[in-house]
Amino acid sequence: MLLILSIGARLAWTYVLPNGANFVDLHVYVGGAAALDRPGTLYDYVYADQTPDFPLPFTYPPFAAVVFYPLHLLPFGLVAFLWSIGIMAALYGVVRVSQGLLTDTEGSRRVAMLWTAVGIWTEPLRSTFDYGQVNVLLVLAILLAVRSTRWWLSGLLVGLAAGIKLTPAVSGLYFAGARRWATAVFSAVVFFATIGVSMLVIGQQARFYFTDLLGDARRVGPIGTSFNQSWRGGISRILGHDAGYGPVVLAGIAVTALLAVLAWRAIGGADDRLGAIVIVSLFGLLLSPISWTHHWVWLIPLMIWLLHGPLRAQRGARVLGWGWLALTLIGVPWLLSFAQPTIWEISRPWYLAWAGLIYIVATLATLGWIASRGGRRSRVPSPRPCP
């Protein structure tokens, strides 16, 4: 019943309130894909109908345009509605697979429905619904890849996900750390195959993306906005200008990498599959030049791991789990966005700049706690799958 009420409330929020959702990113997916009908225009496309201060370009790999191409053949209203329903279904899938990775069983469906009902209202999911983002589907694909014992299926899922959006590629660190070499290699093969398909279908625009656009974070969006919860975004807000990958940002990434390695070892590496992929993903979020709040869908599996996983009996796990839930339900970066004059202005008062480190600091605290306490388990983790 709670899940039904939550879904109904979310749909009412979207379709009844005047500014319930604008689906701007979904517009970019669909509009960019439609640009394939006009050769040579994919990366000239922008959507500005609802974002005049920031005309949104198509910033994704060319394979994403190929995948999304059929969507432009349908009425956008239908696409948006089905997309919202799909996000909810994918969120439930994320919860269920997370449960399975913890116990090698399906776990409680009631608990899964509760997490889904609550998860819909966390900040990563709120922004996902508002913009029509794809990240929940990508997180589900990576979790399914971790769960699968078939190297070719795991590699296929990771490679396709990275072909649609580059961020899932960081999961390759998990498969390398788990010594699932066949999966790691095949995922790279599939990813390069997506590039090959893009070259065949799109041609010069595909080459243009990988030779000229890749790595240009400024094209993706404003580095300094509070919605960017990466090291580069956080340090830029403190310094008052784009810090790039300067010494301070690199130092932060190095500290995160060290804590991630220690946390990985503390939980027994890939023997704890959910914990391990979450650790890798948290590192990836802080490493990336831009990690919008909707990229932080990985906080749902993290909270499940903290509150239901092998460390659940420890007070620290409960404090962190409930703390993350409070942070995401409140939406601190969203609240801070009201204090910035525009999304483009990086400089701000010191207290707002430091407050903008909220997800970064919470991630460091989480990794640090896992690293220091991970050896104390309440039960044996699930066995590692074959490569």
Short mmCIF file of N, CA, C and O in Angstrom, two decimals, residues 24-26 28-29 43 57-68 83 124 127-128 131-139 141-142 156-172 187 190-191 194-195 198 209-210 214 220 285 288 290-298:
data_model
loop_
_atom_site.label_atom_id
_atom_site.label_comp_id
_atom_site.label_asym_id
_atom_site.label_seq_id
_atom_site.Cartn_x
_atom_site.Cartn_y
_atom_site.Cartn_z
N VAL A 24 14.00 17.52 -18.89
CA VAL A 24 14.92 18.17 -19.82
C VAL A 24 15.96 17.21 -20.37
O VAL A 24 16.32 17.28 -21.56
N ASP A 25 16.47 16.31 -19.54
CA ASP A 25 17.47 15.36 -20.03
C ASP A 25 16.85 14.34 -20.98
O ASP A 25 17.49 13.92 -21.96
N LEU A 26 15.61 13.96 -20.71
CA LEU A 26 14.93 13.06 -21.64
C LEU A 26 14.69 13.76 -22.97
O LEU A 26 14.79 13.13 -24.04
N VAL A 28 16.71 15.85 -24.22
CA VAL A 28 18.02 15.80 -24.88
C VAL A 28 18.25 14.42 -25.50
O VAL A 28 18.73 14.30 -26.63
N TYR A 29 17.91 13.36 -24.74
CA TYR A 29 18.06 12.01 -25.30
C TYR A 29 17.28 11.87 -26.61
O TYR A 29 17.80 11.40 -27.62
N TYR A 43 26.05 16.58 -32.41
CA TYR A 43 26.69 17.35 -31.34
C TYR A 43 26.56 18.86 -31.53
O TYR A 43 27.15 19.63 -30.79
N PRO A 57 23.27 20.58 -24.49
CA PRO A 57 23.72 19.83 -25.67
C PRO A 57 23.62 18.33 -25.42
O PRO A 57 23.43 17.88 -24.29
N PHE A 58 23.76 17.57 -26.48
CA PHE A 58 23.83 16.12 -26.35
C PHE A 58 25.27 15.79 -25.97
O PHE A 58 26.19 15.92 -26.77
N THR A 59 25.47 15.37 -24.72
CA THR A 59 26.83 15.18 -24.19
C THR A 59 27.23 13.72 -24.08
O THR A 59 28.31 13.42 -23.56
N TYR A 60 26.40 12.83 -24.56
CA TYR A 60 26.61 11.40 -24.33
C TYR A 60 27.36 10.76 -25.49
O TYR A 60 27.44 11.32 -26.58
N PRO A 61 27.91 9.58 -25.27
CA PRO A 61 28.57 8.89 -26.38
C PRO A 61 27.61 8.68 -27.54
O PRO A 61 26.39 8.57 -27.34
N PRO A 62 28.12 8.61 -28.75
CA PRO A 62 27.23 8.49 -29.92
C PRO A 62 26.36 7.24 -29.90
O PRO A 62 25.26 7.24 -30.46
N PHE A 63 26.83 6.19 -29.24
CA PHE A 63 26.03 4.96 -29.17
C PHE A 63 24.71 5.22 -28.45
O PHE A 63 23.70 4.57 -28.75
N ALA A 64 24.71 6.16 -27.50
CA ALA A 64 23.47 6.49 -26.80
C ALA A 64 22.42 7.00 -27.77
O ALA A 64 21.22 6.69 -27.64
N ALA A 65 22.83 7.80 -28.74
CA ALA A 65 21.88 8.31 -29.73
C ALA A 65 21.30 7.17 -30.55
O ALA A 65 20.11 7.19 -30.90
N VAL A 66 22.12 6.17 -30.85
CA VAL A 66 21.64 5.01 -31.60
C VAL A 66 20.60 4.25 -30.77
O VAL A 66 19.54 3.85 -31.28
N VAL A 67 20.89 4.06 -29.48
CA VAL A 67 19.97 3.33 -28.60
C VAL A 67 18.66 4.08 -28.43
O VAL A 67 17.57 3.48 -28.45
N PHE A 68 18.74 5.40 -28.26
CA PHE A 68 17.54 6.19 -27.99
C PHE A 68 16.77 6.56 -29.26
O PHE A 68 15.66 7.11 -29.17
N TRP A 83 8.78 6.36 -19.33
CA TRP A 83 10.11 6.51 -18.73
C TRP A 83 9.99 6.58 -17.20
O TRP A 83 10.77 5.94 -16.49
N PRO A 124 18.66 11.70 -5.16
CA PRO A 124 19.08 11.15 -6.46
C PRO A 124 17.90 10.73 -7.33
O PRO A 124 17.94 10.91 -8.55
N SER A 127 15.70 13.97 -8.58
CA SER A 127 16.28 14.64 -9.75
C SER A 127 16.22 13.73 -10.97
O SER A 127 16.09 14.21 -12.10
N THR A 128 16.30 12.43 -10.76
CA THR A 128 16.15 11.49 -11.88
C THR A 128 14.77 11.61 -12.51
O THR A 128 14.63 11.68 -13.74
N TYR A 131 14.29 15.21 -14.26
CA TYR A 131 14.99 15.44 -15.52
C TYR A 131 14.78 14.32 -16.54
O TYR A 131 15.13 14.47 -17.70
N GLY A 132 14.25 13.18 -16.08
CA GLY A 132 14.11 12.05 -16.99
C GLY A 132 15.44 11.39 -17.28
O GLY A 132 15.75 11.05 -18.42
N GLN A 133 16.23 11.19 -16.22
CA GLN A 133 17.58 10.65 -16.39
C GLN A 133 17.58 9.13 -16.51
O GLN A 133 16.59 8.46 -16.23
N VAL A 134 18.73 8.59 -16.90
CA VAL A 134 18.85 7.16 -17.22
C VAL A 134 19.65 6.39 -16.17
O VAL A 134 19.78 5.17 -16.26
N ASN A 135 20.15 7.08 -15.14
CA ASN A 135 21.14 6.45 -14.26
C ASN A 135 20.63 5.24 -13.49
O ASN A 135 21.41 4.32 -13.21
N VAL A 136 19.36 5.21 -13.13
CA VAL A 136 18.84 4.05 -12.39
C VAL A 136 18.96 2.79 -13.24
O VAL A 136 19.33 1.72 -12.73
N LEU A 137 18.68 2.90 -14.52
CA LEU A 137 18.80 1.75 -15.40
C LEU A 137 20.24 1.29 -15.51
O LEU A 137 20.52 0.08 -15.56
N LEU A 138 21.18 2.23 -15.52
CA LEU A 138 22.59 1.86 -15.62
C LEU A 138 23.08 1.20 -14.34
O LEU A 138 23.86 0.24 -14.38
N VAL A 139 22.64 1.71 -13.19
CA VAL A 139 23.00 1.09 -11.91
C VAL A 139 22.46 -0.34 -11.86
O VAL A 139 23.15 -1.27 -11.43
N ALA A 141 21.90 -2.28 -14.39
CA ALA A 141 22.70 -3.11 -15.30
C ALA A 141 24.00 -3.55 -14.64
O ALA A 141 24.41 -4.72 -14.76
N ILE A 142 24.66 -2.65 -13.92
CA ILE A 142 25.92 -3.00 -13.27
C ILE A 142 25.69 -4.00 -12.14
O ILE A 142 26.46 -4.96 -11.98
N LEU A 156 28.82 -8.01 -21.25
CA LEU A 156 27.89 -7.36 -22.17
C LEU A 156 27.16 -6.21 -21.48
O LEU A 156 27.04 -5.10 -22.03
N LEU A 157 26.69 -6.45 -20.26
CA LEU A 157 25.96 -5.41 -19.53
C LEU A 157 26.85 -4.20 -19.23
O LEU A 157 26.44 -3.05 -19.42
N VAL A 158 28.06 -4.46 -18.77
CA VAL A 158 28.97 -3.35 -18.44
C VAL A 158 29.36 -2.58 -19.70
O VAL A 158 29.35 -1.35 -19.72
N GLY A 159 29.70 -3.30 -20.76
CA GLY A 159 30.11 -2.64 -22.00
C GLY A 159 29.01 -1.80 -22.61
O GLY A 159 29.25 -0.68 -23.07
N LEU A 160 27.78 -2.33 -22.62
CA LEU A 160 26.66 -1.56 -23.16
C LEU A 160 26.35 -0.34 -22.30
O LEU A 160 26.08 0.74 -22.82
N ALA A 161 26.39 -0.53 -20.97
CA ALA A 161 26.13 0.60 -20.08
C ALA A 161 27.15 1.71 -20.28
O ALA A 161 26.81 2.90 -20.35
N ALA A 162 28.43 1.34 -20.41
CA ALA A 162 29.47 2.34 -20.64
C ALA A 162 29.34 2.97 -22.01
O ALA A 162 29.72 4.13 -22.21
N GLY A 163 28.80 2.23 -22.97
CA GLY A 163 28.60 2.78 -24.30
C GLY A 163 27.51 3.84 -24.33
O GLY A 163 27.54 4.75 -25.15
N ILE A 164 26.54 3.71 -23.42
CA ILE A 164 25.45 4.68 -23.34
C ILE A 164 25.87 5.91 -22.54
O ILE A 164 25.55 7.05 -22.88
N LYS A 165 26.61 5.68 -21.47
CA LYS A 165 27.08 6.76 -20.61
C LYS A 165 28.38 6.29 -19.98
O LYS A 165 28.44 5.20 -19.41
N LEU A 166 29.42 7.08 -20.03
CA LEU A 166 30.75 6.61 -19.69
C LEU A 166 30.92 6.22 -18.23
O LEU A 166 31.77 5.39 -17.89
N THR A 167 30.14 6.82 -17.33
CA THR A 167 30.37 6.63 -15.90
C THR A 167 30.35 5.17 -15.43
O THR A 167 31.11 4.83 -14.52
N PRO A 168 29.51 4.28 -16.00
CA PRO A 168 29.55 2.89 -15.52
C PRO A 168 30.86 2.17 -15.77
O PRO A 168 31.09 1.10 -15.21
N ALA A 169 31.73 2.75 -16.60
CA ALA A 169 33.00 2.09 -16.91
C ALA A 169 33.87 1.89 -15.67
O ALA A 169 34.71 0.98 -15.64
N VAL A 170 33.65 2.72 -14.64
CA VAL A 170 34.46 2.57 -13.42
C VAL A 170 34.23 1.22 -12.76
O VAL A 170 35.09 0.74 -12.00
N SER A 171 33.11 0.58 -13.06
CA SER A 171 32.85 -0.74 -12.48
C SER A 171 33.87 -1.77 -12.93
O SER A 171 33.99 -2.84 -12.32
N GLY A 172 34.60 -1.46 -13.99
CA GLY A 172 35.67 -2.36 -14.41
C GLY A 172 36.69 -2.59 -13.31
O GLY A 172 37.32 -3.66 -13.25
N SER A 187 33.97 -6.82 -21.35
CA SER A 187 33.28 -5.53 -21.24
C SER A 187 33.98 -4.47 -22.07
O SER A 187 33.33 -3.63 -22.71
N VAL A 190 33.10 -5.15 -25.71
CA VAL A 190 31.75 -4.68 -26.02
C VAL A 190 31.72 -3.16 -26.12
O VAL A 190 31.09 -2.60 -27.02
N PHE A 191 32.42 -2.49 -25.21
CA PHE A 191 32.45 -1.02 -25.26
C PHE A 191 33.03 -0.54 -26.58
O PHE A 191 32.48 0.35 -27.23
N THR A 194 30.62 -0.87 -29.30
CA THR A 194 29.63 0.22 -29.37
C THR A 194 30.21 1.41 -30.13
O THR A 194 29.49 2.10 -30.86
N ILE A 195 31.51 1.64 -29.96
CA ILE A 195 32.16 2.71 -30.72
C ILE A 195 32.15 2.37 -32.21
O ILE A 195 31.87 3.23 -33.06
N SER A 198 28.79 2.90 -33.63
CA SER A 198 28.55 4.34 -33.76
C SER A 198 29.26 4.90 -34.98
O SER A 198 28.71 5.75 -35.70
N TYR A 209 33.25 13.10 -31.33
CA TYR A 209 33.03 12.96 -29.88
C TYR A 209 34.29 12.45 -29.19
O TYR A 209 34.72 13.00 -28.17
N PHE A 210 34.88 11.39 -29.73
CA PHE A 210 36.00 10.75 -29.04
C PHE A 210 37.33 11.48 -29.25
O PHE A 210 38.28 11.26 -28.50
N LEU A 214 35.32 14.48 -25.84
CA LEU A 214 35.54 13.66 -24.66
C LEU A 214 36.49 14.36 -23.69
O LEU A 214 37.59 14.79 -24.07
N VAL A 220 29.52 19.61 -20.37
CA VAL A 220 28.53 18.80 -19.65
C VAL A 220 27.66 19.68 -18.76
O VAL A 220 26.46 19.44 -18.61
N LEU A 285 32.31 8.25 -8.23
CA LEU A 285 31.54 9.48 -8.11
C LEU A 285 32.41 10.66 -7.71
O LEU A 285 32.23 11.78 -8.21
N SER A 288 34.98 11.53 -10.78
CA SER A 288 34.43 12.15 -11.99
C SER A 288 34.47 13.67 -11.90
O SER A 288 34.31 14.25 -10.82
N ILE A 290 32.25 15.69 -13.00
CA ILE A 290 30.90 16.11 -12.65
C ILE A 290 30.11 14.90 -12.18
O ILE A 290 29.98 13.91 -12.90
N SER A 291 29.59 14.98 -10.96
CA SER A 291 28.70 13.94 -10.42
C SER A 291 27.44 14.63 -9.93
O SER A 291 27.35 15.06 -8.77
N TRP A 292 26.49 14.79 -10.84
CA TRP A 292 25.22 15.40 -10.46
C TRP A 292 24.54 14.54 -9.39
O TRP A 292 24.83 13.35 -9.25
N THR A 293 23.60 15.14 -8.69
CA THR A 293 22.92 14.39 -7.64
C THR A 293 22.21 13.15 -8.20
O THR A 293 22.09 12.14 -7.49
N HIS A 294 21.77 13.20 -9.45
CA HIS A 294 21.11 12.01 -9.99
C HIS A 294 22.10 10.90 -10.33
O HIS A 294 21.69 9.77 -10.58
N HIS A 295 23.40 11.20 -10.32
CA HIS A 295 24.40 10.14 -10.45
C HIS A 295 24.52 9.33 -9.16
O HIS A 295 25.03 8.20 -9.19
N TRP A 296 24.07 9.90 -8.06
CA TRP A 296 24.26 9.27 -6.76
C TRP A 296 23.19 8.24 -6.42
O TRP A 296 22.91 7.97 -5.25
N VAL A 297 22.60 7.63 -7.44
CA VAL A 297 21.66 6.53 -7.22
C VAL A 297 22.33 5.40 -6.43
O VAL A 297 21.65 4.64 -5.72
N TRP A 298 23.66 5.31 -6.52
CA TRP A 298 24.38 4.27 -5.79
C TRP A 298 24.20 4.38 -4.27
O TRP A 298 24.53 3.45 -3.53
#
